[in-house]
Coordinates of C-alpha atoms and ligand atoms in Angstrom, one line a residue:
M923 CA 0.0 0.0 0.0
R924 CA 1.4 3.5 -0.9
C925 CA 0.2 6.5 1.1
H926 CA 0.9 10.2 0.4
A927 CA 0.1 11.4 3.9
V928 CA 0.8 9.7 7.2
L929 CA -2.7 10.3 8.6
L930 CA -4.5 9.0 5.5
C931 CA -2.3 6.0 5.6
A932 CA -3.0 5.2 9.2
G933 CA -6.8 5.6 8.6
L934 CA -6.7 3.3 5.7
A935 CA -4.7 0.8 7.6
S936 CA -7.0 0.7 10.6
A937 CA -10.1 0.3 8.3
F938 CA -8.4 -2.4 6.4
L939 CA -7.4 -4.2 9.7
A940 CA -11.0 -3.9 11.0
S941 CA -12.6 -5.5 8.0
A942 CA -10.8 -7.1 5.2
L943 CA -7.8 -8.2 7.2
A944 CA -9.8 -9.7 10.1
A945 CA -8.5 -13.2 10.0
P946 CA -11.2 -15.8 9.6
T947 CA -11.5 -18.2 12.4
T948 CA -12.3 -21.8 11.6
I949 CA -13.3 -24.4 14.1
S950 CA -13.9 -28.1 13.7
A951 CA -17.4 -29.4 13.8
L952 CA -16.2 -31.5 16.8
D953 CA -15.4 -28.3 18.7
A954 CA -17.2 -28.2 22.1
R955 CA -18.6 -24.8 21.3
V956 CA -20.9 -26.3 18.6
Q957 CA -24.1 -27.8 20.0
Y958 CA -26.1 -30.4 18.1
D959 CA -29.7 -31.4 18.2
G960 CA -30.9 -34.8 17.1
R961 CA -29.0 -38.0 16.4
T962 CA -25.4 -37.5 15.2
V963 CA -22.4 -39.7 14.8
R964 CA -18.9 -38.4 15.6
T965 CA -16.0 -39.6 13.5
N966 CA -12.4 -38.5 14.1
E967 CA -13.0 -35.4 12.0
T968 CA -16.7 -34.8 11.3
V969 CA -20.2 -34.9 12.9
D970 CA -22.4 -37.0 10.6
F971 CA -26.2 -37.4 10.4
D972 CA -29.1 -38.3 8.1
W973 CA -32.2 -37.9 10.2
V974 CA -34.5 -34.9 9.5
G975 CA -34.6 -32.1 12.1
V976 CA -30.9 -32.6 13.1
G977 CA -29.5 -29.2 13.9
A978 CA -26.3 -27.3 14.9
R979 CA -26.2 -24.3 17.1
L980 CA -23.4 -21.7 17.2
R981 CA -22.7 -18.4 19.0
V982 CA -20.6 -15.8 17.3
D983 CA -19.3 -12.4 18.5
G984 CA -18.6 -9.5 16.1
A985 CA -19.3 -11.6 13.0
S986 CA -20.3 -10.1 9.7
W987 CA -20.3 -13.5 8.1
V988 CA -20.5 -17.2 9.1
T989 CA -20.0 -20.2 6.8
A990 CA -20.2 -23.9 7.3
Q991 CA -18.3 -26.6 5.5
F992 CA -19.9 -29.9 4.8
R993 CA -19.3 -33.2 3.0
T994 CA -22.1 -35.1 1.4
Q995 CA -22.2 -38.8 0.5
P996 CA -21.0 -39.6 -3.0
G997 CA -23.9 -40.7 -5.3
K998 CA -26.5 -39.0 -3.0
R999 CA -28.5 -35.8 -3.4
G1000 CA -27.4 -33.9 -0.3
T1001 CA -29.9 -32.0 1.8
R1002 CA -31.4 -28.7 2.6
F1003 CA -31.1 -26.6 5.8
R1004 CA -33.2 -23.9 7.3
V1005 CA -30.8 -21.3 8.8
Y1006 CA -31.7 -18.8 11.6
A1007 CA -29.9 -16.0 13.3
S1008 CA -30.9 -14.4 16.6
D1009 CA -32.1 -11.0 15.5
Q1010 CA -34.9 -8.5 15.9
G1011 CA -35.6 -9.8 19.4
F1012 CA -36.2 -13.4 18.1
G1013 CA -34.0 -16.4 19.0
R1014 CA -34.6 -17.9 15.6
Y1015 CA -35.0 -15.1 13.0
P1016 CA -35.2 -16.8 9.6
M1017 CA -32.3 -16.1 7.4
A1018 CA -32.1 -18.6 4.5
T1019 CA -32.8 -22.0 3.2
V1020 CA -29.6 -23.5 1.9
W1021 CA -28.9 -26.5 -0.3
V1022 CA -25.9 -28.6 0.6
A1023 CA -25.5 -30.1 -2.8
P1024 CA -23.2 -33.0 -3.6
S1025 CA -19.7 -31.8 -4.5
P1026 CA -18.8 -32.1 -8.2
F1027 CA -15.5 -33.4 -6.9
D1028 CA -17.1 -36.4 -5.1
A1029 CA -15.3 -38.9 -7.1
Q1030 CA -11.9 -37.4 -6.2
G1031 CA -12.4 -37.7 -2.5
G1032 CA -10.3 -35.7 0.0
D1033 CA -10.7 -32.0 0.8
A1034 CA -11.9 -31.1 -2.7
N1035 CA -15.1 -32.8 -1.4
V1036 CA -15.9 -30.0 1.1
V1037 CA -18.9 -27.9 0.2
N1038 CA -18.9 -24.3 1.6
V1039 CA -22.2 -22.8 2.5
T1040 CA -22.9 -19.2 3.7
L1041 CA -25.1 -19.2 6.8
F1042 CA -25.1 -15.5 7.6
T1043 CA -23.9 -12.2 6.3
G1044 CA -24.9 -8.9 7.8
F1045 CA -24.4 -6.4 10.6
S1046 CA -21.7 -7.5 13.1
A1047 CA -23.6 -7.3 16.4
S1048 CA -21.7 -8.2 19.5
T1049 CA -23.3 -11.6 20.0
R1050 CA -25.5 -13.6 17.7
D1051 CA -26.8 -17.2 17.8
I1052 CA -26.8 -19.0 14.5
S1053 CA -28.8 -22.3 14.1
L1054 CA -29.5 -24.5 11.2
Y1055 CA -31.8 -27.5 10.9
N1056 CA -32.0 -30.3 8.3
I1057 CA -35.4 -30.1 6.6
V1058 CA -35.4 -33.1 4.3
A1059 CA -35.9 -36.7 5.5
P1060 CA -33.3 -39.3 4.5
Q1061 CA -35.7 -41.5 2.5
Y1062 CA -35.4 -38.9 -0.3
N1063 CA -31.8 -40.1 -1.1
T1064 CA -30.2 -37.3 0.9
G1065 CA -27.5 -39.7 2.1
V1066 CA -25.3 -39.0 5.1
T1067 CA -24.2 -35.4 5.5
S1068 CA -21.1 -34.5 7.5
F1069 CA -20.5 -31.2 9.4
V1070 CA -16.8 -30.6 8.8
S1071 CA -16.1 -27.1 10.2
F1072 CA -17.5 -23.6 10.7
S1073 CA -15.8 -20.3 9.9
T1074 CA -16.4 -16.6 10.7
D1075 CA -14.7 -13.2 10.6
G1076 CA -15.7 -12.8 14.3
S1077 CA -15.1 -15.3 17.1
F1078 CA -16.9 -18.4 18.3
A1079 CA -18.5 -18.7 21.7
A1080 CA -20.6 -21.4 23.3
P1081 CA -24.4 -21.0 23.0
A1082 CA -26.6 -21.5 26.0
A1083 CA -27.6 -25.2 26.3
N1084 CA -31.3 -26.0 25.9
A1085 CA -32.4 -27.7 29.1
R1086 CA -35.6 -29.3 27.7
R1087 CA -35.4 -32.4 25.4
I1088 CA -38.1 -33.9 23.2
E1089 CA -37.9 -36.9 20.9
F1090 CA -40.4 -37.4 18.1
V1091 CA -41.0 -40.8 16.5
G1092 CA -43.3 -40.8 13.5
D1093 CA -44.2 -41.5 9.9
S1094 CA -44.4 -39.1 6.9
I1095 CA -46.3 -36.5 8.8
T1096 CA -43.5 -36.2 11.4
A1097 CA -40.8 -36.7 8.7
A1098 CA -42.0 -33.3 7.1
T1099 CA -43.1 -35.0 3.9
N1100 CA -45.5 -33.0 1.7
V1101 CA -45.6 -29.9 3.9
E1102 CA -45.1 -27.4 1.2
R1103 CA -47.8 -27.5 -1.4
P1104 CA -46.9 -25.5 -4.5
R1105 CA -49.5 -22.8 -4.9
G1106 CA -52.3 -23.8 -7.3
A1107 CA -51.0 -27.3 -7.7
P1108 CA -53.9 -29.7 -8.4
H1109 CA -51.9 -32.7 -7.4
C1110 CA -48.4 -33.0 -5.9
G1111 CA -46.2 -35.5 -4.2
D1112 CA -42.9 -35.3 -2.3
G1113 CA -39.6 -36.2 -3.8
G1114 CA -37.8 -34.2 -1.1
L1115 CA -38.7 -30.8 -2.6
Q1116 CA -42.0 -30.5 -0.7
S1117 CA -40.4 -31.5 2.6
D1118 CA -39.8 -28.8 5.2
W1119 CA -39.2 -29.8 8.8
S1120 CA -38.9 -26.2 9.9
Q1121 CA -42.6 -25.8 9.4
T1122 CA -43.7 -29.0 11.1
Y1123 CA -45.5 -29.2 14.4
E1124 CA -42.3 -30.6 15.9
A1125 CA -40.2 -27.6 14.8
L1126 CA -42.8 -25.2 16.2
L1127 CA -42.9 -27.1 19.5
C1128 CA -39.1 -27.1 19.8
A1129 CA -38.9 -23.4 19.1
A1130 CA -41.8 -22.6 21.5
F1131 CA -40.3 -24.6 24.3
D1132 CA -36.6 -23.8 23.5
A1133 CA -36.1 -27.5 23.5
S1134 CA -33.3 -29.6 22.0
C1135 CA -35.2 -32.0 19.7
S1136 CA -34.6 -35.3 17.9
T1137 CA -36.8 -36.6 15.2
V1138 CA -36.8 -40.3 14.1
A1139 CA -39.4 -40.5 11.3
V1140 CA -39.9 -42.4 8.1
G1141 CA -42.8 -42.0 5.7
G1142 CA -45.1 -45.0 5.1
K1143 CA -44.0 -46.8 8.3
C1144 CA -46.1 -48.4 11.1
M1145 CA -45.8 -49.3 14.7
V1146 CA -46.9 -52.9 14.2
E1147 CA -44.7 -55.4 12.4
R1148 CA -47.7 -56.7 10.4
C1149 CA -47.0 -54.0 7.9
A1150 CA -44.4 -55.6 5.6
G1151 CA -40.7 -54.7 5.9
L1152 CA -38.9 -52.6 8.5
Q1153 CA -41.1 -50.5 10.8
M1154 CA -40.5 -47.6 13.3
P1155 CA -39.3 -49.9 16.2
D1156 CA -36.6 -51.1 13.7
Y1157 CA -35.5 -47.5 12.8
Y1158 CA -35.7 -46.2 16.4
V1159 CA -32.6 -48.1 17.4
G1160 CA -30.3 -46.6 14.7
S1161 CA -28.1 -43.5 14.9
L1162 CA -28.7 -43.2 11.1
Y1163 CA -31.7 -44.1 8.9
A1164 CA -29.3 -46.1 6.9
D1165 CA -28.5 -48.3 9.9
A1166 CA -31.9 -49.9 10.3
P1167 CA -32.5 -52.4 11.7
R1168 CA -29.1 -52.5 13.3
D1169 CA -28.9 -51.4 16.9
T1170 CA -26.3 -48.6 16.5
F1171 CA -27.6 -45.6 18.6
A1172 CA -25.7 -44.9 21.8
F1173 CA -28.5 -45.3 24.4
P1174 CA -28.3 -44.2 27.1
T1175 CA -25.0 -42.2 26.6
A1176 CA -26.8 -39.4 24.7
A1177 CA -28.8 -37.0 26.8
A1178 CA -32.2 -38.7 27.4
P1179 CA -35.4 -36.9 26.4
D1180 CA -37.8 -35.6 29.0
A1181 CA -40.7 -36.2 26.6
I1182 CA -41.2 -38.7 23.7
V1183 CA -44.0 -38.0 21.2
I1184 CA -44.9 -41.2 19.3
H1185 CA -47.0 -40.2 16.4
L1186 CA -47.9 -43.4 14.6
G1187 CA -51.0 -45.2 13.4
T1188 CA -51.8 -43.5 10.1
N1189 CA -50.1 -46.3 8.1
D1190 CA -51.0 -49.1 10.6
Y1191 CA -54.7 -48.3 10.0
A1192 CA -54.5 -47.5 6.3
A1193 CA -56.4 -50.8 5.5
G1194 CA -59.1 -50.0 8.1
Q1195 CA -59.8 -50.6 11.7
S1196 CA -60.5 -53.8 13.6
S1197 CA -60.4 -54.8 17.3
D1198 CA -57.6 -57.3 16.5
L1199 CA -55.5 -54.4 15.1
D1200 CA -56.4 -52.2 18.1
A1201 CA -55.0 -54.9 20.4
D1202 CA -51.9 -55.4 18.4
F1203 CA -51.3 -51.6 18.0
A1204 CA -51.8 -51.1 21.7
S1205 CA -49.5 -53.9 22.9
T1206 CA -46.8 -53.0 20.4
T1207 CA -47.0 -49.3 21.4
L1208 CA -46.7 -50.4 25.1
A1209 CA -43.6 -52.6 24.3
F1210 CA -42.1 -49.6 22.4
M1211 CA -42.6 -47.3 25.4
Q1212 CA -41.1 -49.9 27.8
N1213 CA -38.2 -50.4 25.5
A1214 CA -37.5 -46.7 25.2
T1215 CA -37.7 -46.4 29.0
R1216 CA -35.2 -49.2 29.4
R1217 CA -32.9 -48.0 26.6
W1218 CA -32.7 -44.5 27.9
A1219 CA -32.4 -45.8 31.5
R1220 CA -34.9 -43.2 32.6
D1221 CA -38.3 -44.2 34.1
D1222 CA -39.9 -40.7 34.3
I1223 CA -40.1 -40.0 30.5
E1224 CA -43.5 -38.5 29.6
F1225 CA -44.9 -40.1 26.5
F1226 CA -47.4 -38.3 24.2
L1227 CA -49.5 -40.3 21.8
P1228 CA -51.3 -38.1 19.2
T1229 CA -54.2 -39.2 16.9
G1230 CA -54.8 -37.6 13.6
P1231 CA -55.1 -35.6 11.5
M1232 CA -54.9 -37.8 8.4
T1233 CA -57.0 -40.6 10.0
G1234 CA -58.9 -41.0 13.3
A1235 CA -59.0 -44.8 12.9
S1236 CA -56.1 -45.3 15.3
R1237 CA -58.0 -43.6 18.1
N1238 CA -59.3 -46.7 19.9
G1239 CA -55.9 -48.5 19.6
T1240 CA -54.2 -45.5 21.0
M1241 CA -56.7 -45.3 23.9
Q1242 CA -56.0 -48.9 24.7
A1243 CA -52.2 -48.2 24.5
L1244 CA -52.7 -45.3 27.0
A1245 CA -54.6 -47.6 29.4
L1246 CA -51.9 -50.3 29.1
A1247 CA -49.2 -47.7 29.8
K1248 CA -51.1 -46.4 32.9
S1249 CA -51.4 -49.9 34.3
A1250 CA -47.7 -50.5 33.6
G1251 CA -46.7 -47.4 35.6
L1252 CA -45.7 -45.3 32.5
K1253 CA -46.6 -41.7 32.1
A1254 CA -48.6 -41.2 28.8
T1255 CA -51.0 -38.6 27.5
W1256 CA -53.2 -38.4 24.5
I1257 CA -53.0 -35.5 22.0
D1258 CA -56.1 -35.0 19.8
M1259 CA -54.9 -33.8 16.4
T1260 CA -57.9 -35.2 14.6
L1261 CA -59.3 -31.7 13.7
A1262 CA -56.1 -30.2 12.4
C1263 CA -57.1 -30.5 8.8
T1264 CA -60.6 -29.1 9.2
N1265 CA -61.5 -25.5 8.3
L1266 CA -58.1 -24.6 6.9
P1267 CA -57.7 -21.6 4.6
W1268 CA -56.2 -23.7 1.9
D1269 CA -56.4 -22.9 -1.7
A1270 CA -59.7 -23.7 -3.5
G1271 CA -58.0 -25.8 -6.2
N1272 CA -56.7 -28.4 -3.7
P1273 CA -58.8 -31.6 -4.0
D1274 CA -56.7 -33.4 -1.3
G1275 CA -57.7 -34.1 2.3
C1276 CA -55.4 -31.5 3.9
D1277 CA -53.4 -28.4 2.9
G1278 CA -50.1 -30.2 2.1
C1279 CA -49.4 -32.5 -0.8
A1280 CA -51.1 -36.0 -1.1
S1281 CA -53.5 -35.2 1.8
H1282 CA -50.8 -34.5 4.3
P1283 CA -50.9 -31.6 6.6
G1284 CA -49.2 -28.6 5.1
V1285 CA -48.0 -25.4 6.8
E1286 CA -51.5 -24.6 8.2
G1287 CA -52.2 -28.2 9.2
H1288 CA -48.9 -28.5 11.1
K1289 CA -49.7 -25.2 12.8
K1290 CA -53.0 -26.6 14.0
M1291 CA -51.2 -29.8 15.2
F1292 CA -48.8 -27.6 17.1
E1293 CA -51.7 -25.6 18.6
A1294 CA -53.3 -28.9 19.7
A1295 CA -50.1 -30.3 21.2
Q1296 CA -48.5 -27.2 22.8
P1297 CA -51.0 -26.7 25.7
V1298 CA -51.1 -30.4 26.5
I1299 CA -47.3 -30.7 26.6
A1300 CA -46.9 -27.4 28.5
Q1301 CA -49.3 -28.6 31.2
V1302 CA -48.0 -32.1 31.6
M1303 CA -44.3 -31.0 31.5
R1304 CA -45.0 -27.8 33.5
W1305 CA -43.1 -26.0 30.8
L1306 CA -43.9 -22.4 30.9
L1307 CA -43.4 -20.5 27.7
Ligands
NAG2779 C1 -9.3 -39.7 10.5 O1 -9.4 -41.1 10.1 C2 -9.1 -41.3 8.7 C3 -9.4 -42.7 8.4 O2 -8.9 -43.6 9.4 C4 -7.7 -40.9 8.4 O3 -7.4 -41.0 7.1 C5 -7.5 -39.4 8.8 O4 -6.2 -39.0 8.7 C6 -8.0 -39.2 10.3 N1 -8.0 -37.7 10.6 C7 -7.5 -37.2 11.7 C8 -7.6 -35.7 11.8 O5 -7.0 -37.9 12.6
NAG2780 C1 -38.6 -54.3 22.4 O1 -37.3 -54.8 22.6 C2 -37.2 -56.2 22.4 C3 -35.8 -56.6 22.9 O2 -34.9 -55.9 22.2 C4 -37.5 -56.5 20.9 O3 -37.4 -57.8 20.7 C5 -38.8 -55.9 20.5 O4 -39.0 -56.1 19.2 C6 -39.0 -54.5 20.9 N1 -40.3 -54.0 20.6 C7 -40.7 -52.8 20.2 C8 -42.1 -52.6 19.8 O5 -39.8 -51.9 20.1
NAG2781 C1 -64.0 -47.4 19.8 O1 -64.2 -47.6 21.2 C2 -65.5 -47.2 21.6 C3 -65.6 -47.2 23.1 O2 -65.0 -48.4 23.6 C4 -66.6 -48.0 20.9 O3 -67.9 -47.5 21.3 C5 -66.4 -47.9 19.5 O4 -67.3 -48.7 18.8 C6 -65.0 -48.2 19.0 N1 -64.9 -47.9 17.6 C7 -64.5 -48.7 16.7 C8 -64.4 -48.2 15.3 O5 -64.1 -49.9 17.0

């Protein structure tokens, strides 16, 4: 740099130092200052996941930008994240939806494989929390995604830990399938594009309660094994969707949930209702709750069993499961979501049974499910907002 006056030179130099020269800081995804929500697997250099709703939380000081570096699985599609920054008085002010696409260098392996994604650019406030959540379920060929590192021009600090923990187990509704119906679409179905976990009842509950959440959900799956193939009890024991039915999750080393929402039955009852199925559904749900209690080594977990909104046929089976749970000394509460798809302001061209695609709850339906669940959970857990 050449300067013709000492003062101008000093001014330029300090402006330069304050901005462009501020050395970026990069921390590993394994750094203790990064907090994760949901099921993750730590390797020697990355934090890996595939379940929907998995999130990372960071705190930065004096940052005007924050980026994340990822690896995606070769041959897979990668995934999408909803990113938030604490701003405007909100803990989770929406910033962007980002696509972590497969690297074009996949085949070459190594560091060329790292995909760089901008999470935040803007005014460098003293302290800001950045959080990002995976919004697409793994059944859409997202593959396993790896958090590699995070970078900023500010500095990293540790965010406050969320004291409350909720685990969700479910089917396509909980997996965020078909949430975003393209406006005016007469028919639509999800290939991963209509998925958006950030607008599900779970995401709304997690944000409302400031809870750290984990979602284990696969579209088309049942509680009972009489549905062909792997079912939710088989997926529940895996760290990754890709692990099922292998028992790979580190129960009870991971922090146990205070509450588990088991939202199943829609597929179990797809072929209709019978007293035989009710008994099977109830006894399998009880076994599932007893297994979860044993695996987490925690006997005071509050279970919540919703019914609806895509079908009310599971209601009697769920009532029987609640009665069995009570006699077995478990704590379980019903959540009535059966009316979440009625009287929605959805667009007139939609011939489906709810406001999302393929009769699934969409943004409005999920909001109604949240409104049905939030007061019940708040009262049982004594979680004040
Ligand atoms: C992590 O493990 C892989 C495979 O064993 C190895 O190639 C790599 O060098 C290790 N990285 C570090 C940081 O130890
Ligand atoms: C409960 O755990 C037992 C023992 O691991 C297993 O055989 C059974 O399938 C599990 N049932 C459910 C519904 O999770
Ligand atoms: C559900 O249970 C109620 C009360 O036991 C009963 O009256 C009703 O017939 C049952 N419904 C079905 C569809 O089995």
